[in-house]
């Protein structure tokens, strides 16, 4: 899978990829002929900015959230909150690595499923990683599939299980 481009304020588009692809921020502006002209503002190797391998980064309040790629050096597999300019605002740290697991946002929280079956709820925003809860949902080996939220029900799965959790959240 390849993460989708994300639109940021100021006519910016953020692109990222795994397997050494890194990330890029592009500004779109109209040229003299009315055609959109992209200007590359930043092009980074993994470990600088936010590089996501499988899941698409989330954009909340002008910030990017995602799990760093395996080739992102010391930040590998960490949940990161980044500014659009590539500056790191916070990461989950070495003690909380998530692999290729999916994540989504609801009620100003991030729901992050590690690929080994641990579901972590993190406060979005702020200046540091703030874990609200963490629970082992199932014994997983490859919990990589995107999660879905329907009302207050969170659907998650791995390679063998499908679960529906009542989390009381609103999208």
PDB file of N, CA, C and O in Angstrom, residues 88-122:
ATOM      1  N   UNK A  88       9.751  18.075  14.082  1.00  0.00           N
ATOM      2  CA  UNK A  88       9.106  17.132  14.989  1.00  0.00           C
ATOM      3  C   UNK A  88       8.542  17.888  16.186  1.00  0.00           C
ATOM      4  O   UNK A  88       9.262  18.609  16.864  1.00  0.00           O
ATOM      5  N   UNK A  89       7.246  17.708  16.446  1.00  0.00           N
ATOM      6  CA  UNK A  89       6.616  18.297  17.628  1.00  0.00           C
ATOM      7  C   UNK A  89       6.723  17.307  18.785  1.00  0.00           C
ATOM      8  O   UNK A  89       7.115  17.668  19.883  1.00  0.00           O
ATOM      9  N   UNK A  90       6.383  16.044  18.540  1.00  0.00           N
ATOM     10  CA  UNK A  90       6.596  14.979  19.517  1.00  0.00           C
ATOM     11  C   UNK A  90       6.567  13.616  18.836  1.00  0.00           C
ATOM     12  O   UNK A  90       6.093  13.492  17.722  1.00  0.00           O
ATOM     13  N   UNK A  91       7.112  12.617  19.529  1.00  0.00           N
ATOM     14  CA  UNK A  91       7.018  11.220  19.092  1.00  0.00           C
ATOM     15  C   UNK A  91       6.654  10.367  20.298  1.00  0.00           C
ATOM     16  O   UNK A  91       6.756  10.818  21.444  1.00  0.00           O
ATOM     17  N   UNK A  92       6.263   9.136  20.023  1.00  0.00           N
ATOM     18  CA  UNK A  92       5.888   8.218  21.099  1.00  0.00           C
ATOM     19  C   UNK A  92       7.101   7.686  21.845  1.00  0.00           C
ATOM     20  O   UNK A  92       6.959   7.112  22.924  1.00  0.00           O
ATOM     21  N   UNK A  93       8.287   7.848  21.303  1.00  0.00           N
ATOM     22  CA  UNK A  93       9.501   7.407  21.968  1.00  0.00           C
ATOM     23  C   UNK A  93       9.824   5.945  21.724  1.00  0.00           C
ATOM     24  O   UNK A  93       9.030   5.188  21.167  1.00  0.00           O
ATOM     25  N   UNK A  94      10.995   5.557  22.157  1.00  0.00           N
ATOM     26  CA  UNK A  94      11.487   4.200  21.923  1.00  0.00           C
ATOM     27  C   UNK A  94      10.635   3.136  22.613  1.00  0.00           C
ATOM     28  O   UNK A  94      10.577   2.000  22.159  1.00  0.00           O
ATOM     29  N   UNK A  95       9.975   3.494  23.706  1.00  0.00           N
ATOM     30  CA  UNK A  95       9.171   2.519  24.453  1.00  0.00           C
ATOM     31  C   UNK A  95       7.848   2.196  23.767  1.00  0.00           C
ATOM     32  O   UNK A  95       7.222   1.182  24.087  1.00  0.00           O
ATOM     33  N   UNK A  96       7.391   3.039  22.835  1.00  0.00           N
ATOM     34  CA  UNK A  96       6.116   2.821  22.148  1.00  0.00           C
ATOM     35  C   UNK A  96       6.341   2.837  20.651  1.00  0.00           C
ATOM     36  O   UNK A  96       6.348   3.877  20.019  1.00  0.00           O
ATOM     37  N   UNK A  97       6.525   1.669  20.110  1.00  0.00           N
ATOM     38  CA  UNK A  97       6.672   1.505  18.662  1.00  0.00           C
ATOM     39  C   UNK A  97       5.471   0.712  18.165  1.00  0.00           C
ATOM     40  O   UNK A  97       4.986  -0.177  18.847  1.00  0.00           O
ATOM     41  N   UNK A  98       4.988   1.039  16.961  1.00  0.00           N
ATOM     42  CA  UNK A  98       3.717   0.500  16.482  1.00  0.00           C
ATOM     43  C   UNK A  98       3.822  -0.346  15.215  1.00  0.00           C
ATOM     44  O   UNK A  98       2.825  -0.891  14.761  1.00  0.00           O
ATOM     45  N   UNK A  99       4.982  -0.441  14.606  1.00  0.00           N
ATOM     46  CA  UNK A  99       5.118  -1.237  13.384  1.00  0.00           C
ATOM     47  C   UNK A  99       4.330  -0.612  12.246  1.00  0.00           C
ATOM     48  O   UNK A  99       4.358   0.586  12.048  1.00  0.00           O
ATOM     49  N   UNK A 100       3.598  -1.427  11.506  1.00  0.00           N
ATOM     50  CA  UNK A 100       2.807  -0.936  10.370  1.00  0.00           C
ATOM     51  C   UNK A 100       1.350  -0.694  10.745  1.00  0.00           C
ATOM     52  O   UNK A 100       0.504  -0.471   9.891  1.00  0.00           O
ATOM     53  N   UNK A 101       1.054  -0.756  12.035  1.00  0.00           N
ATOM     54  CA  UNK A 101      -0.327  -0.665  12.489  1.00  0.00           C
ATOM     55  C   UNK A 101      -1.061   0.585  12.040  1.00  0.00           C
ATOM     56  O   UNK A 101      -0.454   1.624  11.803  1.00  0.00           O
ATOM     57  N   UNK A 102      -2.373   0.483  11.947  1.00  0.00           N
ATOM     58  CA  UNK A 102      -3.201   1.608  11.513  1.00  0.00           C
ATOM     59  C   UNK A 102      -3.519   2.574  12.650  1.00  0.00           C
ATOM     60  O   UNK A 102      -3.301   2.259  13.823  1.00  0.00           O
ATOM     61  N   UNK A 103      -4.059   3.733  12.284  1.00  0.00           N
ATOM     62  CA  UNK A 103      -4.445   4.747  13.251  1.00  0.00           C
ATOM     63  C   UNK A 103      -5.587   5.561  12.661  1.00  0.00           C
ATOM     64  O   UNK A 103      -5.755   5.633  11.441  1.00  0.00           O
ATOM     65  N   UNK A 104      -6.392   6.149  13.542  1.00  0.00           N
ATOM     66  CA  UNK A 104      -7.434   7.079  13.112  1.00  0.00           C
ATOM     67  C   UNK A 104      -7.681   8.067  14.228  1.00  0.00           C
ATOM     68  O   UNK A 104      -7.215   7.872  15.345  1.00  0.00           O
ATOM     69  N   UNK A 105      -8.403   9.137  13.923  1.00  0.00           N
ATOM     70  CA  UNK A 105      -8.688  10.197  14.885  1.00  0.00           C
ATOM     71  C   UNK A 105     -10.180  10.309  15.132  1.00  0.00           C
ATOM     72  O   UNK A 105     -10.983  10.188  14.206  1.00  0.00           O
ATOM     73  N   UNK A 106     -10.541  10.532  16.401  1.00  0.00           N
ATOM     74  CA  UNK A 106     -11.922  10.799  16.803  1.00  0.00           C
ATOM     75  C   UNK A 106     -11.884  11.477  18.172  1.00  0.00           C
ATOM     76  O   UNK A 106     -11.052  11.116  19.021  1.00  0.00           O
ATOM     77  N   UNK A 107     -12.765  12.434  18.392  1.00  0.00           N
ATOM     78  CA  UNK A 107     -12.863  13.120  19.686  1.00  0.00           C
ATOM     79  C   UNK A 107     -11.522  13.677  20.163  1.00  0.00           C
ATOM     80  O   UNK A 107     -11.194  13.596  21.339  1.00  0.00           O
ATOM     81  N   UNK A 108     -10.727  14.216  19.256  1.00  0.00           N
ATOM     82  CA  UNK A 108      -9.419  14.791  19.577  1.00  0.00           C
ATOM     83  C   UNK A 108      -8.467  13.767  20.197  1.00  0.00           C
ATOM     84  O   UNK A 108      -7.626  14.095  21.025  1.00  0.00           O
ATOM     85  N   UNK A 109      -8.663  12.508  19.800  1.00  0.00           N
ATOM     86  CA  UNK A 109      -7.790  11.421  20.231  1.00  0.00           C
ATOM     87  C   UNK A 109      -7.327  10.659  19.003  1.00  0.00           C
ATOM     88  O   UNK A 109      -7.995  10.634  17.981  1.00  0.00           O
ATOM     89  N   UNK A 110      -6.178  10.023  19.129  1.00  0.00           N
ATOM     90  CA  UNK A 110      -5.677   9.122  18.098  1.00  0.00           C
ATOM     91  C   UNK A 110      -5.807   7.706  18.630  1.00  0.00           C
ATOM     92  O   UNK A 110      -5.388   7.419  19.760  1.00  0.00           O
ATOM     93  N   UNK A 111      -6.402   6.832  17.829  1.00  0.00           N
ATOM     94  CA  UNK A 111      -6.507   5.412  18.145  1.00  0.00           C
ATOM     95  C   UNK A 111      -5.462   4.715  17.278  1.00  0.00           C
ATOM     96  O   UNK A 111      -5.536   4.777  16.052  1.00  0.00           O
ATOM     97  N   UNK A 112      -4.481   4.090  17.932  1.00  0.00           N
ATOM     98  CA  UNK A 112      -3.343   3.515  17.221  1.00  0.00           C
ATOM     99  C   UNK A 112      -3.261   2.029  17.558  1.00  0.00           C
ATOM    100  O   UNK A 112      -3.138   1.658  18.728  1.00  0.00           O
ATOM    101  N   UNK A 113      -3.339   1.194  16.532  1.00  0.00           N
ATOM    102  CA  UNK A 113      -3.265  -0.251  16.727  1.00  0.00           C
ATOM    103  C   UNK A 113      -1.889  -0.736  16.300  1.00  0.00           C
ATOM    104  O   UNK A 113      -1.530  -0.645  15.126  1.00  0.00           O
ATOM    105  N   UNK A 114      -1.110  -1.222  17.253  1.00  0.00           N
ATOM    106  CA  UNK A 114       0.207  -1.786  16.924  1.00  0.00           C
ATOM    107  C   UNK A 114      -0.004  -3.096  16.195  1.00  0.00           C
ATOM    108  O   UNK A 114      -1.006  -3.789  16.394  1.00  0.00           O
ATOM    109  N   UNK A 115       0.942  -3.459  15.353  1.00  0.00           N
ATOM    110  CA  UNK A 115       0.752  -4.670  14.570  1.00  0.00           C
ATOM    111  C   UNK A 115       0.798  -5.941  15.401  1.00  0.00           C
ATOM    112  O   UNK A 115       0.518  -7.022  14.909  1.00  0.00           O
ATOM    113  N   UNK A 116       1.067  -5.832  16.719  1.00  0.00           N
ATOM    114  CA  UNK A 116       1.009  -6.997  17.599  1.00  0.00           C
ATOM    115  C   UNK A 116      -0.270  -7.046  18.432  1.00  0.00           C
ATOM    116  O   UNK A 116      -0.398  -7.857  19.344  1.00  0.00           O
ATOM    117  N   UNK A 117      -1.250  -6.155  18.141  1.00  0.00           N
ATOM    118  CA  UNK A 117      -2.562  -6.227  18.771  1.00  0.00           C
ATOM    119  C   UNK A 117      -2.808  -5.307  19.947  1.00  0.00           C
ATOM    120  O   UNK A 117      -3.865  -5.383  20.572  1.00  0.00           O
ATOM    121  N   UNK A 118      -1.878  -4.424  20.280  1.00  0.00           N
ATOM    122  CA  UNK A 118      -2.101  -3.452  21.351  1.00  0.00           C
ATOM    123  C   UNK A 118      -2.765  -2.207  20.775  1.00  0.00           C
ATOM    124  O   UNK A 118      -2.281  -1.627  19.805  1.00  0.00           O
ATOM    125  N   UNK A 119      -3.883  -1.788  21.385  1.00  0.00           N
ATOM    126  CA  UNK A 119      -4.584  -0.568  20.986  1.00  0.00           C
ATOM    127  C   UNK A 119      -4.230   0.522  21.986  1.00  0.00           C
ATOM    128  O   UNK A 119      -4.449   0.374  23.192  1.00  0.00           O
ATOM    129  N   UNK A 120      -3.678   1.621  21.479  1.00  0.00           N
ATOM    130  CA  UNK A 120      -3.271   2.745  22.321  1.00  0.00           C
ATOM    131  C   UNK A 120      -4.091   3.961  21.931  1.00  0.00           C
ATOM    132  O   UNK A 120      -4.268   4.245  20.754  1.00  0.00           O
ATOM    133  N   UNK A 121      -4.590   4.675  22.933  1.00  0.00           N
ATOM    134  CA  UNK A 121      -5.314   5.923  22.716  1.00  0.00           C
ATOM    135  C   UNK A 121      -4.408   7.054  23.180  1.00  0.00           C
ATOM    136  O   UNK A 121      -3.894   7.036  24.298  1.00  0.00           O
ATOM    137  N   UNK A 122      -4.198   8.023  22.281  1.00  0.00           N
ATOM    138  CA  UNK A 122      -3.256   9.118  22.510  1.00  0.00           C
ATOM    139  C   UNK A 122      -3.993  10.440  22.329  1.00  0.00           C
ATOM    140  O   UNK A 122      -4.817  10.569  21.416  1.00  0.00           O
TER     141      UNK A 122
END
